Coordinates of C-alpha atoms and ligand atoms in Angstrom, one line a residue:
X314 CA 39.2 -9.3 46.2
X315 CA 36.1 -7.8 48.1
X316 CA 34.1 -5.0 46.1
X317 CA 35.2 -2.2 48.1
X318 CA 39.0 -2.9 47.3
X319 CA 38.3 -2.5 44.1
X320 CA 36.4 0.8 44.9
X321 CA 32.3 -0.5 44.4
X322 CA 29.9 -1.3 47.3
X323 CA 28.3 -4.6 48.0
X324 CA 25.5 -5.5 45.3
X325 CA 22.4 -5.8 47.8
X326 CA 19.5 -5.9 45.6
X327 CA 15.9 -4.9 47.0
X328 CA 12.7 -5.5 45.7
X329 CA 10.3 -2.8 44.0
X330 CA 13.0 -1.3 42.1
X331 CA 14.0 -0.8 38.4
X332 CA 16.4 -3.4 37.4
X333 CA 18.2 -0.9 34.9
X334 CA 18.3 2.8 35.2
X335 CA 19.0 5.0 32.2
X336 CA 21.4 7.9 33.4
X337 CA 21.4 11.2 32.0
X338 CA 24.4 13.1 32.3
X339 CA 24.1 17.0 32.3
X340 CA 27.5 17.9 33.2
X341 CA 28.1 19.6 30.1
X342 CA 25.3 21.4 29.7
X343 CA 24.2 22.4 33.5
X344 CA 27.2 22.1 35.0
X345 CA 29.5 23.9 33.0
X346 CA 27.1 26.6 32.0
X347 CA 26.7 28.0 35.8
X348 CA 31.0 28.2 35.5
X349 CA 32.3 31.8 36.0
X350 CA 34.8 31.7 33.7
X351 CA 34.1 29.7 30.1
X352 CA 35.3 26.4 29.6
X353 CA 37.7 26.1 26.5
X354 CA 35.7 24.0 23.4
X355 CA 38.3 22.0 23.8
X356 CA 38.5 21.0 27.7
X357 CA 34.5 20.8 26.9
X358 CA 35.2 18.1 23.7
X359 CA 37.8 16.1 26.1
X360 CA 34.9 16.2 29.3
X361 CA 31.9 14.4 26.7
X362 CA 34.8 12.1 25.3
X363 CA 35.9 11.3 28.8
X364 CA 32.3 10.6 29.9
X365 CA 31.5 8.7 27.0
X366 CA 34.5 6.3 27.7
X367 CA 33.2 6.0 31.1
X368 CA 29.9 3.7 29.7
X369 CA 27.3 7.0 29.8
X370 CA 25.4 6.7 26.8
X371 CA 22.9 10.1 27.7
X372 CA 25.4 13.2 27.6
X373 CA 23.3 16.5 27.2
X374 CA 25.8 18.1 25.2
X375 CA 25.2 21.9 25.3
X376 CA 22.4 24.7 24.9
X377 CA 21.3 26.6 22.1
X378 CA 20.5 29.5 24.1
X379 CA 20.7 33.4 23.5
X380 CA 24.5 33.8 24.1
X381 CA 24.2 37.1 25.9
X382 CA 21.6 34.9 28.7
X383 CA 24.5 32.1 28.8
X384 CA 27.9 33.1 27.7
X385 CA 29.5 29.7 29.2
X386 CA 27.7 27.9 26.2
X387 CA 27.8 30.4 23.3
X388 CA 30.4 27.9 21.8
X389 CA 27.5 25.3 21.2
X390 CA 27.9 25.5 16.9
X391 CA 31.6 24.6 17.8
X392 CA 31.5 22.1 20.1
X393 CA 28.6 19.9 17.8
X394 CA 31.6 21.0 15.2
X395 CA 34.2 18.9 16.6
X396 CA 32.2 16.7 18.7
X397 CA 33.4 13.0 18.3
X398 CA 30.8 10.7 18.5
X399 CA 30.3 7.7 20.0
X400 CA 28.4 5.1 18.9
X401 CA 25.3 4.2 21.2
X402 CA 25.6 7.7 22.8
X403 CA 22.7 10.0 22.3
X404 CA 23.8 13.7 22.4
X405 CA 20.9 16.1 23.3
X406 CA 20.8 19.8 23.3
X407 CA 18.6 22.8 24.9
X408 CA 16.0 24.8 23.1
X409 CA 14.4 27.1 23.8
X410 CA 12.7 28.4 21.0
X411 CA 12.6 28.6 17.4
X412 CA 15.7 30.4 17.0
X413 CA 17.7 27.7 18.9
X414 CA 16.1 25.0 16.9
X415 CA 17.1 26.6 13.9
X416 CA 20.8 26.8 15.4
X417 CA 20.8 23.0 16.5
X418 CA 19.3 21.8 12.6
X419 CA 22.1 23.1 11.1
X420 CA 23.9 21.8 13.9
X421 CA 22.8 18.2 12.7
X422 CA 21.6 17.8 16.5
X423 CA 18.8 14.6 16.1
X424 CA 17.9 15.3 20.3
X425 CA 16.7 18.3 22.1
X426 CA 14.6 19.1 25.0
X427 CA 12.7 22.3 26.0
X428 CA 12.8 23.8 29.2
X429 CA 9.6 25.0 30.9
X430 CA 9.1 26.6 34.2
X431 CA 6.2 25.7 37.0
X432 CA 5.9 29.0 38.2
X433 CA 5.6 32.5 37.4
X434 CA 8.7 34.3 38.5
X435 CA 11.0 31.8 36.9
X436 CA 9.1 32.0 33.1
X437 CA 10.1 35.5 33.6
X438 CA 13.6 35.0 35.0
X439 CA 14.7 32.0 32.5
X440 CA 12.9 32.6 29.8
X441 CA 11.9 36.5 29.8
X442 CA 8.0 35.0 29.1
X443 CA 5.1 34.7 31.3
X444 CA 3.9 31.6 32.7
X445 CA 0.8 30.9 29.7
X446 CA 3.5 33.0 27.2
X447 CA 5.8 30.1 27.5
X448 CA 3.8 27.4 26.0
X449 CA 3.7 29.8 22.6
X450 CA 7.1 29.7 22.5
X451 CA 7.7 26.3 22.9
X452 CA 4.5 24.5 20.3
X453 CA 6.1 25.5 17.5
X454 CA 9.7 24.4 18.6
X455 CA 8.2 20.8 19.7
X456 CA 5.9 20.4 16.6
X457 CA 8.7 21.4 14.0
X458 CA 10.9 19.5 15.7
X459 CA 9.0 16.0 15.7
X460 CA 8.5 17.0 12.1
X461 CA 11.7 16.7 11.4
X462 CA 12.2 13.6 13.1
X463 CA 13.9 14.7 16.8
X464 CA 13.1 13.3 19.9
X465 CA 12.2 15.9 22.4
X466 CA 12.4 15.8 26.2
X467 CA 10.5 18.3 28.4
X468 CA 11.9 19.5 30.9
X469 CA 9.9 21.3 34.2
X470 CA 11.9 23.5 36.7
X471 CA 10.7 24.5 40.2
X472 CA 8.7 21.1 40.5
X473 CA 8.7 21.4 44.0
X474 CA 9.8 25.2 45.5
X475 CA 10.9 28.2 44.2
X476 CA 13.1 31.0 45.7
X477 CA 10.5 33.7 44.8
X478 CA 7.3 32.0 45.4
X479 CA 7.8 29.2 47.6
X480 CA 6.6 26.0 48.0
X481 CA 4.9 25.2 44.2
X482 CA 1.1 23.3 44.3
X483 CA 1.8 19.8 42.6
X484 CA -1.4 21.0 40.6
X485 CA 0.0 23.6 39.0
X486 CA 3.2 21.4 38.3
X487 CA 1.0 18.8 36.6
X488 CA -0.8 21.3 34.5
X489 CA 2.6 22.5 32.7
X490 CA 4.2 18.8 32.8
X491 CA 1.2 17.6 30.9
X492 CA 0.9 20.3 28.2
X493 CA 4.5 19.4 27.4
X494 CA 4.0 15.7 26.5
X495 CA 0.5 16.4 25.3
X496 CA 2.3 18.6 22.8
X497 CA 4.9 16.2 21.8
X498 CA 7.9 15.5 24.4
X499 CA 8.2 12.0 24.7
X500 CA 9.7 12.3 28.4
X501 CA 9.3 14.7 31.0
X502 CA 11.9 15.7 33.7
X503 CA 11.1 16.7 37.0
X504 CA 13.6 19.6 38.0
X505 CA 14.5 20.8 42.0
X506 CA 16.1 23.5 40.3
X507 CA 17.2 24.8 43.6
X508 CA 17.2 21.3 45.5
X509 CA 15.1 22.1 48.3
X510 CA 12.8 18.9 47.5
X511 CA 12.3 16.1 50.3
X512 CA 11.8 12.0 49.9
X513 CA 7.3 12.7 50.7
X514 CA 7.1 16.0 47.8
X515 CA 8.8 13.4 45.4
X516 CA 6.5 10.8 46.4
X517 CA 3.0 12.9 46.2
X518 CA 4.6 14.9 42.8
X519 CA 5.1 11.4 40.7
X520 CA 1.9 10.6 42.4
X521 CA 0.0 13.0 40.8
X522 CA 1.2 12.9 37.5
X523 CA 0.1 9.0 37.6
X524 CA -3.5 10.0 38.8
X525 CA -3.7 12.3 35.7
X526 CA -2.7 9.5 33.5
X527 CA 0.9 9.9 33.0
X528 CA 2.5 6.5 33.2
X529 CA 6.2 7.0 34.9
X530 CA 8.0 5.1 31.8
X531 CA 7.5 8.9 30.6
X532 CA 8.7 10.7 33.3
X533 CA 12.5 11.2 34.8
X534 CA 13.9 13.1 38.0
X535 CA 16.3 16.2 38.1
X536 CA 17.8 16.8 41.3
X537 CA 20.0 19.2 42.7
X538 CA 21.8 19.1 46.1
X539 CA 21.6 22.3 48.0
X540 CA 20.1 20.4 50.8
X541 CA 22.3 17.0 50.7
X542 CA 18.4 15.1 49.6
X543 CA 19.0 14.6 45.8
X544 CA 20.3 11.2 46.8
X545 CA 17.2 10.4 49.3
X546 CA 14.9 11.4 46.5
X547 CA 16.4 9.7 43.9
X548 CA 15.6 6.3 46.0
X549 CA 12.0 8.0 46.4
X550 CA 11.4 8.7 42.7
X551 CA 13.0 4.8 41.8
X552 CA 10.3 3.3 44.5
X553 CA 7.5 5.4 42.5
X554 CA 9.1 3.7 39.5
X555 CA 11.0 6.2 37.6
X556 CA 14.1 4.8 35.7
X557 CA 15.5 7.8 34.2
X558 CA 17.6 9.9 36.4
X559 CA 19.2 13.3 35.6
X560 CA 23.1 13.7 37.2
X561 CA 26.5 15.6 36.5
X562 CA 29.8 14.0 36.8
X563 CA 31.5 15.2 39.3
X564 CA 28.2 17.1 41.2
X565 CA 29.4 20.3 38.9
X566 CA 26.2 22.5 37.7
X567 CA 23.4 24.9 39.3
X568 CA 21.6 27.1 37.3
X569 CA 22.6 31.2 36.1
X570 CA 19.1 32.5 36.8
X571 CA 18.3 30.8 40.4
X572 CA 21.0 31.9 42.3
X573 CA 20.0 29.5 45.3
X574 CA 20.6 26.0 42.8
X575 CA 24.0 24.5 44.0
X576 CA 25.0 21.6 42.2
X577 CA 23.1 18.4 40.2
X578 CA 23.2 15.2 42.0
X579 CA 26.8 13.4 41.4
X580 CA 26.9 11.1 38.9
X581 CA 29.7 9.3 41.0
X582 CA 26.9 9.2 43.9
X583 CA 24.0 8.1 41.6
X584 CA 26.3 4.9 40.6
X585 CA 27.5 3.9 44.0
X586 CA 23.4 3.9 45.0
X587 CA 22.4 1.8 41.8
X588 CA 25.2 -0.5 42.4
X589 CA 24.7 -1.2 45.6
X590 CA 21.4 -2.1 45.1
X591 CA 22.2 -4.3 42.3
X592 CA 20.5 -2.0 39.6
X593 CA 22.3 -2.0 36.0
X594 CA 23.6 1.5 34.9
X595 CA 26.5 0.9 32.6
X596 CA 28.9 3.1 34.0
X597 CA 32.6 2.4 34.9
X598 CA 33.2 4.4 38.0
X599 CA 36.5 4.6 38.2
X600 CA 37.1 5.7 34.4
X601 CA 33.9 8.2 35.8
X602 CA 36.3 9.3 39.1
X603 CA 39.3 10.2 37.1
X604 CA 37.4 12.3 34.4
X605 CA 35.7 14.3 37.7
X606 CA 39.1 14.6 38.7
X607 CA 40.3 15.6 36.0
X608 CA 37.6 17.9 35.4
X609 CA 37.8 19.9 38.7
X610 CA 41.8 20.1 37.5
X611 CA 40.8 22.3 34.7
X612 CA 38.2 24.3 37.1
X613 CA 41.0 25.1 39.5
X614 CA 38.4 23.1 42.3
X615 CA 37.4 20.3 44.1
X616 CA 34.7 18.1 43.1
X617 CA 31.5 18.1 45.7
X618 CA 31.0 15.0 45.3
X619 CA 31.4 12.5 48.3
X620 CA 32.0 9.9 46.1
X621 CA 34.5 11.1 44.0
X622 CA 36.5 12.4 46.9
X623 CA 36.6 9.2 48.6
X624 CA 37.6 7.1 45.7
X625 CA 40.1 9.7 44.7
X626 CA 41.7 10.2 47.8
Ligands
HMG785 P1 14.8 37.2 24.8 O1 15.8 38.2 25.0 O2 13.4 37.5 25.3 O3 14.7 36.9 23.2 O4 15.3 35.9 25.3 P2 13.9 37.5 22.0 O5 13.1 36.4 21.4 O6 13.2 38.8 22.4 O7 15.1 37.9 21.0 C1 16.1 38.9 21.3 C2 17.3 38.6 20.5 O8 17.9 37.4 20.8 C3 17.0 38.5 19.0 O9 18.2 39.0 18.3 C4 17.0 37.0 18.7 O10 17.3 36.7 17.4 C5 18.0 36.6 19.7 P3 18.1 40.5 17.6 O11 17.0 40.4 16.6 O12 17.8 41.4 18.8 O13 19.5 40.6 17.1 N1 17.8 35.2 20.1 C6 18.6 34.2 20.0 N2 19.9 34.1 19.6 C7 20.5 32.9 19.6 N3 19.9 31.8 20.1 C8 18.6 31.8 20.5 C9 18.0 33.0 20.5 N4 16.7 33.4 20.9 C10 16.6 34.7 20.6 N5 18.1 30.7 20.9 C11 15.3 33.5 25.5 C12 14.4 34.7 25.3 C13 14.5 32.3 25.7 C14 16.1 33.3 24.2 C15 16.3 33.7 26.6 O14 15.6 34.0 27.8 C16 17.3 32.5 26.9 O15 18.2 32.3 26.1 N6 17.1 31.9 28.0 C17 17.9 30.7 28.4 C18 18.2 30.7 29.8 C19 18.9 29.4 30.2 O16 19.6 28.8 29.3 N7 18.8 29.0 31.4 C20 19.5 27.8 31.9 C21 18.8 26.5 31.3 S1 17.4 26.0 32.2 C22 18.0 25.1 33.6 O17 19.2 25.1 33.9 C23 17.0 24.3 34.4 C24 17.2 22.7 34.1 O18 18.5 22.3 34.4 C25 16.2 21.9 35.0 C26 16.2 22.4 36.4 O19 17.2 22.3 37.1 O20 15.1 22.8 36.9 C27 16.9 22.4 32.6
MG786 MG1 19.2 21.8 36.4

């Protein structure tokens, strides 16, 4: 049988590309905390089992955020509670600051990452700092937290526009991305928070960030799909030599405090790409189709994903 019967594409493998790309799944944690209503601990246990069966081996699990900002994850203590895990599967959380790290110790959470902003208007928004007040709050978090042995990912949102301010200097992006692994994060993702990036800003952005001494080992890409390119850049950020991309099963997610931000990149997409073009991922799509499905089942909605539509249909 042919590789589409069996629901795959044809392995066509092109030169200049990763030969293995590390997929981080943020389902749980972006997707279902831009949900209106909140997702029983439960449902939320079943989802990270479900994706772990499926061969992901990143699943960002949930945030330890003020619950008042983020009432979809305010079950975080629970859900590391009763959380099954899987051997191989790394588990990280969000932090914000040293409350939240607090939280996630006790937690026994051995993976976090921080989330800092490019501009201005989204310090405030997100995380109620300024732009400069941001890297107070984070220091302390990143330092005590390689103390205490964690790994720690950076992420940077509005890499590449903002609703508020527009299109975002890759200058001023560098300048915050390389604070953050200067401090301590051992990899930094690149957020379009609201998905507005195209295949040349991804390009330029890595670019940069290799011109100022930042090999691209350290860096990974967080796209979301409001404009149908997360896809298209992906390819971009893999020919610049990224292997780490950021993706939700099923295309769920957004983010609460930039109402434009639609949903991540489809995991379901992301592997029919990287198959295609011959590049390892670990992922069992179809086990990864029927938990979407599943999923949108318990949301009362489709999936956006193209993928998972046309292998579920
Ligand atoms: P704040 O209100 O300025 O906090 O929020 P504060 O430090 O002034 O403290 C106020 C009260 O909150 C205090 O309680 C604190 O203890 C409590 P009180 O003394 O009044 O009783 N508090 C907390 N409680 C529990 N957990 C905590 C915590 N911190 C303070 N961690 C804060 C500042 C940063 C906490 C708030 O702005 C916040 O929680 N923001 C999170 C917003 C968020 O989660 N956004 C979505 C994630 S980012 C994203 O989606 C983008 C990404 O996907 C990449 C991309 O797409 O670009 C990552
Ligand atoms: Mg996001």
């Amino acid at each position: 049988m042919g590789a589409l019967e069996v629901g795959l594409p044809e392995r066509v493998p092109a030169a200049g590309l990763p030969s293995r790309v590390e997929i981080w799944e943020v389902g749980p944690r972006d997707g279902l905390q831009n949900e209106d209503t909140v997702v029983p601990v439960e449902v939320k246990l079943e989802f990270l089992d479900r994706l772990a069966g499926a061969g992901l081996t990143t699943l960002e699990a949930t945030s330890f955020v003020h619950p008042k900002w983020v009432p979809q994850l305010a079950d975080a203590e629970q859900l590391l509670a009763g959380l099954d895990r899987h051997e191989g599967v790394r588990y990280p959380v969000l932090v914000p600051n040293e409350r939240g790290l607090n939280r996630a110790l006790d937690a026994g959470v051995n993976h976090i990452a921080v989330f800092a902003s490019a501009t201005e208007t989204f310090a405030k928004r997100n995380l109620n700092t300024t732009l400069d007040e941001q890297f107070a709050m984070f220091e302390p978090v990143v330092t005590r937290a390689r103390a205490e042995g964690l790994e720690v990912r950076g992420y940077l949102s509005m890499c590449f526009g903002d609703p508020w301010e527009g299109v975002v200097p890759a200058a001023q992006v560098v300048r915050v991305g390389k604070w953050l692994l200067d401090t301590g994060c051992s990899q930094l993702s690149l957020g379009d928070t609201i998905g507005v990036a195209t295949t040349g800003q991804v390009t330029n952005l890595i670019g940069s960030f290799v011109a100022a001494g930042v090999g691209t080992e350290s860096l990974a890409v967080h796209f979301h799909d409001t404009y149908g390119q997360a896809l298209a850049n992906t390819e971009a950020a893999l020919r610049s030599g990224v292997s780490t991309v950021d993706s939700s099963a099923g295309g769920l997610g957004g983010c609460p405090y930039a109402e434009s931000a639609t949903g991540n990149l489809a995991t379901e997409d992301l592997v029919w790409l990287l198959e295609g073009l011959g590049i390892e991922h670990g992922v069992d799509l179809a086990k990864l189709v029927e938990t979407s499905v599943w999923m949108a089942g318990r949301l009362g909605r489709p999936s956006p994903s193209r993928v998972v539509n046309a292998l579920a249909g």
